Tab-separated table of C-alpha atoms in Angstrom:
chain	number	residue	atom	x	y	z
A	1	HIS	CA	101.454	104.747	101.771
A	2	GLY	CA	102.503	104.809	98.154
A	3	ASP	CA	101.679	105.519	94.532
A	4	ASP	CA	103.052	104.783	91.068
A	5	LYS	CA	106.190	106.814	91.854
A	6	GLY	CA	107.099	104.862	94.995
A	7	ILE	CA	106.508	105.144	98.716
A	8	VAL	CA	105.027	108.230	100.381
A	9	LEU	CA	106.352	108.751	103.902
A	10	PRO	CA	104.371	110.608	106.575
A	11	PRO	CA	106.507	113.512	107.854
A	12	VAL	CA	106.604	112.135	111.412
A	13	VAL	CA	108.467	108.973	110.343
A	14	ALA	CA	110.425	110.261	107.325
A	15	PRO	CA	114.226	110.141	107.883
A	16	HIS	CA	114.438	113.240	105.670
A	17	GLN	CA	111.362	115.482	105.833
A	18	VAL	CA	112.738	117.889	103.246
A	19	VAL	CA	115.271	117.634	100.450
A	20	VAL	CA	116.818	120.815	99.046
A	21	VAL	CA	117.676	120.553	95.347
A	22	PRO	CA	119.811	123.400	93.956
A	23	ILE	CA	119.379	124.015	90.218
A	24	PHE	CA	122.424	125.585	88.623
A	25	ARG	CA	124.733	125.895	85.647
A	26	LYS	CA	128.499	126.126	85.791
A	27	ASP	CA	128.501	129.919	85.718
A	28	ASP	CA	126.149	130.300	88.707
A	29	ALA	CA	126.894	127.094	90.624
A	30	GLU	CA	128.751	128.679	93.536
A	31	GLU	CA	126.096	131.320	94.190
A	32	VAL	CA	123.174	128.877	94.002
A	33	LEU	CA	124.897	126.217	96.103
A	34	GLN	CA	125.719	128.751	98.795
A	35	ALA	CA	122.086	129.921	98.894
A	36	ALA	CA	120.816	126.330	98.997
A	37	ARG	CA	123.157	125.422	101.859
A	38	GLN	CA	121.985	128.479	103.789
A	39	LEU	CA	118.387	127.380	103.238
A	40	ALA	CA	119.156	123.860	104.459
A	41	GLU	CA	120.905	125.239	107.552
A	42	GLU	CA	117.890	127.382	108.459
A	43	LEU	CA	115.568	124.394	108.152
A	44	ASP	CA	117.918	122.258	110.231
A	45	GLU	CA	118.099	124.914	112.948
A	46	ALA	CA	114.280	124.884	113.068
A	47	GLY	CA	114.375	121.160	113.882
A	48	ILE	CA	113.386	119.966	110.415
A	49	ARG	CA	115.161	116.848	109.130
A	50	VAL	CA	116.653	118.124	105.894
A	51	LYS	CA	118.914	116.692	103.198
A	52	MET	CA	120.940	118.889	100.868
A	53	ASP	CA	121.377	117.195	97.479
A	54	ASP	CA	124.325	118.888	95.832
A	55	ARG	CA	125.305	115.890	93.693
A	56	ASP	CA	126.434	116.613	90.140
A	57	LEU	CA	123.286	115.198	88.532
A	58	ARG	CA	120.497	116.642	86.430
A	59	PRO	CA	117.586	118.026	88.492
A	60	GLY	CA	115.191	115.466	86.980
A	61	GLU	CA	117.355	112.589	88.214
A	62	LYS	CA	117.345	114.037	91.717
A	63	TYR	CA	113.563	114.555	91.646
A	64	TYR	CA	113.032	110.935	90.633
A	65	HIS	CA	115.474	109.693	93.273
A	66	TRP	CA	113.719	111.464	96.161
A	67	GLU	CA	110.183	110.838	94.909
A	68	ARG	CA	110.910	107.100	94.911
A	69	ARG	CA	112.074	107.393	98.522
A	70	GLY	CA	108.959	109.240	99.630
A	71	VAL	CA	110.532	112.438	101.007
A	72	PRO	CA	107.540	114.646	101.982
A	73	LEU	CA	108.759	117.980	100.577
A	74	ARG	CA	111.239	118.850	97.842
A	75	LEU	CA	112.564	122.414	97.781
A	76	GLU	CA	113.961	123.603	94.457
A	77	LEU	CA	116.181	126.669	94.305
A	78	GLY	CA	117.626	128.085	91.106
A	79	PRO	CA	118.788	131.468	89.771
A	80	LYS	CA	115.246	132.500	88.754
A	81	ASP	CA	113.916	131.620	92.199
A	82	MET	CA	116.672	133.635	93.853
A	83	LYS	CA	115.904	136.591	91.571
A	84	HIS	CA	112.223	136.481	92.566
A	85	GLY	CA	112.926	135.831	96.261
A	86	GLN	CA	111.152	132.495	96.280
A	87	VAL	CA	111.585	128.738	96.668
A	88	MET	CA	109.614	126.149	94.696
A	89	VAL	CA	108.087	123.468	96.931
A	90	ALA	CA	106.920	120.089	95.584
A	91	ILE	CA	104.543	118.202	97.894
A	92	ARG	CA	104.983	114.431	97.641
A	93	ASP	CA	101.521	113.156	98.580
A	94	THR	CA	99.489	115.509	96.361
A	95	GLY	CA	101.994	116.147	93.567
A	96	GLU	CA	101.314	119.877	93.851
A	97	LYS	CA	103.980	122.559	93.500
A	98	ALA	CA	103.926	126.025	95.012
A	99	ALA	CA	106.175	129.075	94.996
A	100	VAL	CA	106.875	130.213	98.562
A	101	ARG	CA	108.537	133.476	99.551
A	102	ARG	CA	112.116	132.884	100.661
A	103	ASP	CA	111.656	134.887	103.873
A	104	GLU	CA	108.620	132.761	104.807
A	105	ILE	CA	109.945	129.358	103.821
A	106	VAL	CA	110.767	127.910	107.257
A	107	GLY	CA	107.355	128.674	108.698
A	108	ARG	CA	105.550	127.486	105.565
A	109	VAL	CA	107.531	124.243	105.496
A	110	GLU	CA	106.515	123.564	109.096
A	111	GLU	CA	102.881	124.234	108.172
A	112	MET	CA	103.050	122.077	105.053
A	113	LEU	CA	104.554	119.155	106.962
A	114	ALA	CA	101.828	119.374	109.612
A	115	GLU	CA	99.113	119.610	106.940
A	116	MET	CA	100.554	116.621	105.087
A	117	GLN	CA	100.701	114.545	108.273
A	118	TRP	CA	97.006	115.136	109.033
A	119	ARG	CA	96.019	114.712	105.372
A	120	MET	CA	97.732	111.326	105.164
A	121	LEU	CA	96.286	110.183	108.496
A	122	ASP	CA	92.809	111.201	107.401
A	123	LYS	CA	93.210	109.365	104.082
A	124	ALA	CA	94.489	106.214	105.809
A	125	GLU	CA	91.556	106.208	108.239
A	126	LYS	CA	89.104	106.775	105.388
A	127	ASP	CA	90.643	103.952	103.335
A	128	LEU	CA	90.449	101.625	106.349
A	129	ARG	CA	86.818	102.521	107.064
A	130	GLU	CA	85.911	101.759	103.446
A	131	ARG	CA	87.407	98.273	103.816
A	132	ILE	CA	85.460	97.417	106.976
A	133	THR	CA	82.223	95.424	106.744
A	134	ASP	CA	79.807	95.466	109.701
A	135	LEU	CA	78.703	91.923	110.562
A	136	PRO	CA	75.759	91.849	112.971
A	137	ASP	CA	75.316	88.272	111.717
A	138	ILE	CA	76.996	85.916	109.267
A	139	PRO	CA	74.938	85.380	106.097
A	140	TYR	CA	75.065	81.864	104.658
A	141	GLY	CA	78.011	81.458	102.295
A	142	PHE	CA	79.381	84.923	103.142
A	143	GLU	CA	83.103	85.467	102.533
A	144	LEU	CA	84.864	88.393	104.200
A	145	GLU	CA	87.236	90.206	101.850
A	146	ASP	CA	89.080	92.580	104.185
A	147	VAL	CA	88.152	93.541	107.761
A	148	GLY	CA	84.904	92.929	109.614
A	149	ARG	CA	83.333	94.522	112.702
A	150	VAL	CA	81.534	91.985	114.851
A	151	GLY	CA	79.648	91.856	118.105
A	152	TRP	CA	81.025	89.385	120.649
A	153	CYS	CA	79.424	88.159	123.842
A	154	GLY	CA	82.760	87.261	125.414
A	155	GLU	CA	82.356	83.474	125.162
A	156	GLU	CA	85.354	81.673	123.689
A	157	ASP	CA	83.136	79.169	121.879
A	158	CYS	CA	81.469	82.006	119.960
A	159	ALA	CA	84.833	83.509	119.034
A	160	THR	CA	86.129	80.131	117.860
A	161	GLN	CA	83.004	79.470	115.806
A	162	MET	CA	83.268	82.906	114.231
A	163	GLU	CA	86.924	82.344	113.344
A	164	VAL	CA	86.119	78.966	111.777
A	165	ASN	CA	83.004	80.077	109.878
A	166	LEU	CA	84.593	83.213	108.424
A	167	GLU	CA	88.196	81.938	108.296
A	168	VAL	CA	89.316	84.978	110.265
A	169	VAL	CA	91.355	85.918	113.316
A	170	PHE	CA	90.406	88.453	115.967
A	171	LEU	CA	92.381	91.689	115.639
A	172	GLY	CA	91.118	93.362	118.797
A	173	GLU	CA	88.420	95.472	120.369
A	174	ASP	CA	87.027	98.700	118.889
A	175	MET	CA	88.385	100.959	121.648
A	176	ASP	CA	87.589	104.237	119.888
A	177	MET	CA	84.060	103.157	118.918
A	178	LYS	CA	84.269	105.114	115.668
A	179	GLY	CA	81.332	103.147	114.328
A	180	PRO	CA	78.028	102.302	116.013
A	181	ALA	CA	78.246	99.476	118.523
A	182	ILE	CA	77.052	96.062	117.347
A	183	GLU	CA	74.679	95.168	120.173
A	184	ARG	CA	74.221	91.429	119.533
A	185	CYS	CA	76.871	88.725	119.327
A	186	THR	CA	77.501	87.946	115.668
A	187	THR	CA	77.661	84.204	116.439
A	188	CYS	CA	74.979	83.423	119.033
A	189	GLY	CA	72.798	86.521	118.974
A	190	GLY	CA	73.255	87.134	122.693
A	191	THR	CA	74.092	90.532	124.184
A	192	ALA	CA	77.481	91.693	122.908
A	193	LYS	CA	79.990	92.791	125.527
A	194	MET	CA	82.211	94.397	122.924
A	195	THR	CA	82.541	95.324	119.274
A	196	ALA	CA	85.665	93.798	117.749
A	197	TYR	CA	87.550	93.612	114.467
A	198	VAL	CA	88.292	90.409	112.579
A	199	SER	CA	90.335	89.844	109.455
A	200	LYS	CA	90.979	87.145	106.879
A	201	THR	CA	93.996	84.889	107.277
A	202	TYR	CA	96.177	83.965	104.325
């Protein structure tokens, strides 16, 4: 997963699911840092993998740094947020930002991470489906661009002929049957024992 800003990590695999970025000036640094550390501790105690970024850098530099690394959620906390009892949350995959009540932040972060995980999975499955071409037969001169779904009778000769004609390799059987079964073998036209995926080789 990725975009023009860098990678986008699904929460389940992200080393850091959340980064806390305190925003402060010299005169309020101690107060803001203390509040940000408390926030990070609460998230950590809830089992969320959190990173506290208290480096002496401008907020924009920190945002860029963590966006490039695909951290799912960025929590921003500054004097104005503390005054209003809120935390600003930036969501990596959508680019959206939302103000969340400070006393609800742990629960909302858990919800946002779960929502992001399912949203990214759904997008990945949709993108994959759009790249799959059903091949009940092989039209003359046809060239497969991405992934194809084929019917296969189980005979090795048919699989070999398919691989040669399409310049593909077999990826495996369609165990979930998310698409309609291809009932005839793509090569010989006999009864298909399975629906399988094939892909170009480079």
